[in-house]
Amino acid sequence: MDLNMEVLIVDDFATMRRILKNILTQIGFSNLYEASDGKNALQVLKNQKIDLIMCDWNMPVMTGLDLLNAVRGDDELKSIPFVMVTAEAQKENIIQAVQAGVNNYVVKPFTTETITQKLEKVFGS
């Protein structure tokens, strides 16, 4: 797993973005970007090379699932690994995300170990 990769954290709650940023920094990542919703995230994706998206599901303006569908539908963005980080633990939601092409799924609340394990599954240690 390349710790120099560019990571985009998408969540409408600044506190959750900060928590994820702190965890990713502890793991060793340093190139972290933030967006407060899916629409904002698409702007970042158009202007910045991103190697990983970590995104909440429930957000105003554009949900995480809508962002996932937009990313997977865009030839330039579709190969970016996408990890859904959400309180949505219902089986239907997980199935929907998997069908839309999510690479992994983290249910809140989570630990540094959980995030590390999920990312190792996405990138193969």
PDB file of C-alpha atoms in Angstrom:
ATOM      1  CA  MET A   1       0.000   0.000   0.000  1.00  0.00           C
ATOM      2  CA  ASP A   2       1.518   3.309  -1.146  1.00  0.00           C
ATOM      3  CA  LEU A   3       1.334   5.802   1.735  1.00  0.00           C
ATOM      4  CA  ASN A   4       2.121   8.644  -0.691  1.00  0.00           C
ATOM      5  CA  MET A   5      -1.154   8.209  -2.539  1.00  0.00           C
ATOM      6  CA  GLU A   6      -3.622  11.091  -2.738  1.00  0.00           C
ATOM      7  CA  VAL A   7      -6.677  10.348  -0.566  1.00  0.00           C
ATOM      8  CA  LEU A   8     -10.001  12.189  -0.793  1.00  0.00           C
ATOM      9  CA  ILE A   9     -12.166  12.118   2.355  1.00  0.00           C
ATOM     10  CA  VAL A  10     -15.813  12.941   1.662  1.00  0.00           C
ATOM     11  CA  ASP A  11     -18.179  13.539   4.593  1.00  0.00           C
ATOM     12  CA  ASP A  12     -20.652  16.293   5.432  1.00  0.00           C
ATOM     13  CA  PHE A  13     -19.517  16.347   9.094  1.00  0.00           C
ATOM     14  CA  ALA A  14     -16.208  18.161   9.626  1.00  0.00           C
ATOM     15  CA  THR A  15     -15.650  16.135  12.821  1.00  0.00           C
ATOM     16  CA  MET A  16     -15.853  12.838  10.916  1.00  0.00           C
ATOM     17  CA  ARG A  17     -13.469  14.172   8.247  1.00  0.00           C
ATOM     18  CA  ARG A  18     -11.052  15.146  11.035  1.00  0.00           C
ATOM     19  CA  ILE A  19     -11.318  11.690  12.688  1.00  0.00           C
ATOM     20  CA  LEU A  20     -10.633   9.940   9.359  1.00  0.00           C
ATOM     21  CA  LYS A  21      -7.776  12.347   8.622  1.00  0.00           C
ATOM     22  CA  ASN A  22      -6.204  11.595  12.016  1.00  0.00           C
ATOM     23  CA  ILE A  23      -6.517   7.828  11.490  1.00  0.00           C
ATOM     24  CA  LEU A  24      -5.056   8.013   7.962  1.00  0.00           C
ATOM     25  CA  THR A  25      -2.215  10.192   9.260  1.00  0.00           C
ATOM     26  CA  GLN A  26      -1.520   7.622  12.029  1.00  0.00           C
ATOM     27  CA  ILE A  27      -1.371   4.899   9.363  1.00  0.00           C
ATOM     28  CA  GLY A  28       1.167   7.044   7.487  1.00  0.00           C
ATOM     29  CA  PHE A  29      -0.779   8.845   4.746  1.00  0.00           C
ATOM     30  CA  SER A  30       0.091  12.504   4.208  1.00  0.00           C
ATOM     31  CA  ASN A  31      -1.635  13.626   0.994  1.00  0.00           C
ATOM     32  CA  LEU A  32      -5.193  14.110   2.236  1.00  0.00           C
ATOM     33  CA  TYR A  33      -7.959  16.139   0.623  1.00  0.00           C
ATOM     34  CA  GLU A  34     -11.452  16.866   1.918  1.00  0.00           C
ATOM     35  CA  ALA A  35     -14.900  17.436   0.458  1.00  0.00           C
ATOM     36  CA  SER A  36     -18.159  18.103   2.311  1.00  0.00           C
ATOM     37  CA  ASP A  37     -20.454  16.339  -0.196  1.00  0.00           C
ATOM     38  CA  GLY A  38     -20.423  14.386  -3.441  1.00  0.00           C
ATOM     39  CA  LYS A  39     -20.736  17.440  -5.654  1.00  0.00           C
ATOM     40  CA  ASN A  40     -17.789  19.100  -3.923  1.00  0.00           C
ATOM     41  CA  ALA A  41     -15.862  15.800  -4.244  1.00  0.00           C
ATOM     42  CA  LEU A  42     -16.418  15.725  -8.027  1.00  0.00           C
ATOM     43  CA  GLN A  43     -14.833  19.203  -8.241  1.00  0.00           C
ATOM     44  CA  VAL A  44     -11.764  17.932  -6.355  1.00  0.00           C
ATOM     45  CA  LEU A  45     -11.621  14.838  -8.601  1.00  0.00           C
ATOM     46  CA  LYS A  46     -11.656  17.011 -11.731  1.00  0.00           C
ATOM     47  CA  ASN A  47      -8.796  19.220 -10.449  1.00  0.00           C
ATOM     48  CA  GLN A  48      -6.614  16.762  -8.549  1.00  0.00           C
ATOM     49  CA  LYS A  49      -5.263  13.264  -9.230  1.00  0.00           C
ATOM     50  CA  ILE A  50      -6.834  11.134  -6.473  1.00  0.00           C
ATOM     51  CA  ASP A  51      -5.776   7.532  -5.747  1.00  0.00           C
ATOM     52  CA  LEU A  52      -8.396   6.630  -3.113  1.00  0.00           C
ATOM     53  CA  ILE A  53     -11.835   7.922  -2.160  1.00  0.00           C
ATOM     54  CA  MET A  54     -13.165   7.388   1.375  1.00  0.00           C
ATOM     55  CA  CYS A  55     -16.756   8.519   1.370  1.00  0.00           C
ATOM     56  CA  ASP A  56     -19.771   8.768   3.674  1.00  0.00           C
ATOM     57  CA  TRP A  57     -23.152   7.532   2.387  1.00  0.00           C
ATOM     58  CA  ASN A  58     -25.634  10.061   3.821  1.00  0.00           C
ATOM     59  CA  MET A  59     -24.833  13.588   2.696  1.00  0.00           C
ATOM     60  CA  PRO A  60     -26.875  16.507   1.409  1.00  0.00           C
ATOM     61  CA  VAL A  61     -26.564  17.684  -2.238  1.00  0.00           C
ATOM     62  CA  MET A  62     -25.136  14.361  -3.498  1.00  0.00           C
ATOM     63  CA  THR A  63     -25.005  11.101  -1.531  1.00  0.00           C
ATOM     64  CA  GLY A  64     -22.030   8.757  -1.358  1.00  0.00           C
ATOM     65  CA  LEU A  65     -23.875   6.232  -3.522  1.00  0.00           C
ATOM     66  CA  ASP A  66     -24.558   8.926  -6.141  1.00  0.00           C
ATOM     67  CA  LEU A  67     -20.882   9.909  -6.052  1.00  0.00           C
ATOM     68  CA  LEU A  68     -19.854   6.246  -6.424  1.00  0.00           C
ATOM     69  CA  ASN A  69     -22.142   5.913  -9.456  1.00  0.00           C
ATOM     70  CA  ALA A  70     -20.739   9.154 -10.948  1.00  0.00           C
ATOM     71  CA  VAL A  71     -17.135   7.993 -10.406  1.00  0.00           C
ATOM     72  CA  ARG A  72     -17.775   4.521 -11.854  1.00  0.00           C
ATOM     73  CA  GLY A  73     -19.555   6.114 -14.830  1.00  0.00           C
ATOM     74  CA  ASP A  74     -16.617   8.397 -15.670  1.00  0.00           C
ATOM     75  CA  ASP A  75     -13.861   6.859 -17.824  1.00  0.00           C
ATOM     76  CA  GLU A  76     -11.157   9.011 -16.205  1.00  0.00           C
ATOM     77  CA  LEU A  77     -12.237   8.247 -12.626  1.00  0.00           C
ATOM     78  CA  LYS A  78     -13.762   4.762 -12.730  1.00  0.00           C
ATOM     79  CA  SER A  79     -10.620   2.879 -11.642  1.00  0.00           C
ATOM     80  CA  ILE A  80     -10.140   4.888  -8.412  1.00  0.00           C
ATOM     81  CA  PRO A  81     -10.596   2.630  -5.353  1.00  0.00           C
ATOM     82  CA  PHE A  82     -13.715   3.705  -3.446  1.00  0.00           C
ATOM     83  CA  VAL A  83     -14.332   2.871   0.219  1.00  0.00           C
ATOM     84  CA  MET A  84     -17.742   3.674   1.693  1.00  0.00           C
ATOM     85  CA  VAL A  85     -17.477   4.795   5.337  1.00  0.00           C
ATOM     86  CA  THR A  86     -20.958   4.923   6.811  1.00  0.00           C
ATOM     87  CA  ALA A  87     -23.381   4.201   9.624  1.00  0.00           C
ATOM     88  CA  GLU A  88     -25.557   2.407   7.045  1.00  0.00           C
ATOM     89  CA  ALA A  89     -25.074  -1.235   8.007  1.00  0.00           C
ATOM     90  CA  GLN A  90     -28.252  -2.674   6.452  1.00  0.00           C
ATOM     91  CA  LYS A  91     -27.590  -5.559   4.111  1.00  0.00           C
ATOM     92  CA  GLU A  92     -29.541  -3.859   1.275  1.00  0.00           C
ATOM     93  CA  ASN A  93     -27.271  -0.805   1.452  1.00  0.00           C
ATOM     94  CA  ILE A  94     -24.127  -2.936   1.359  1.00  0.00           C
ATOM     95  CA  ILE A  95     -25.501  -4.893  -1.617  1.00  0.00           C
ATOM     96  CA  GLN A  96     -26.390  -1.626  -3.398  1.00  0.00           C
ATOM     97  CA  ALA A  97     -22.868  -0.289  -2.840  1.00  0.00           C
ATOM     98  CA  VAL A  98     -21.250  -3.547  -4.017  1.00  0.00           C
ATOM     99  CA  GLN A  99     -23.433  -3.569  -7.145  1.00  0.00           C
ATOM    100  CA  ALA A 100     -22.383   0.039  -7.814  1.00  0.00           C
ATOM    101  CA  GLY A 101     -18.711  -0.979  -7.645  1.00  0.00           C
ATOM    102  CA  VAL A 102     -17.542  -0.081  -4.120  1.00  0.00           C
ATOM    103  CA  ASN A 103     -14.138  -1.601  -3.236  1.00  0.00           C
ATOM    104  CA  ASN A 104     -14.820  -1.914   0.484  1.00  0.00           C
ATOM    105  CA  TYR A 105     -17.289  -0.880   3.160  1.00  0.00           C
ATOM    106  CA  VAL A 106     -16.521   0.438   6.671  1.00  0.00           C
ATOM    107  CA  VAL A 107     -19.320   0.745   9.222  1.00  0.00           C
ATOM    108  CA  LYS A 108     -19.131   3.578  11.780  1.00  0.00           C
ATOM    109  CA  PRO A 109     -17.899   3.621  14.479  1.00  0.00           C
ATOM    110  CA  PHE A 110     -14.534   2.210  13.421  1.00  0.00           C
ATOM    111  CA  THR A 111     -10.967   1.911  14.708  1.00  0.00           C
ATOM    112  CA  THR A 112      -7.576   2.558  13.134  1.00  0.00           C
ATOM    113  CA  GLU A 113      -7.179  -1.236  12.868  1.00  0.00           C
ATOM    114  CA  THR A 114     -10.464  -1.551  10.957  1.00  0.00           C
ATOM    115  CA  ILE A 115      -9.449   1.155   8.469  1.00  0.00           C
ATOM    116  CA  THR A 116      -5.992  -0.421   8.052  1.00  0.00           C
ATOM    117  CA  GLN A 117      -7.483  -3.884   7.418  1.00  0.00           C
ATOM    118  CA  LYS A 118     -10.029  -2.556   4.910  1.00  0.00           C
ATOM    119  CA  LEU A 119      -7.345  -0.631   2.998  1.00  0.00           C
ATOM    120  CA  GLU A 120      -5.019  -3.645   2.989  1.00  0.00           C
ATOM    121  CA  LYS A 121      -7.869  -5.654   1.419  1.00  0.00           C
ATOM    122  CA  VAL A 122      -8.312  -2.977  -1.255  1.00  0.00           C
ATOM    123  CA  PHE A 123      -4.607  -2.589  -2.059  1.00  0.00           C
ATOM    124  CA  GLY A 124      -3.229  -5.953  -0.932  1.00  0.00           C
ATOM    125  CA  SER A 125      -0.887  -5.132   1.976  1.00  0.00           C
TER     126      SER A 125
END
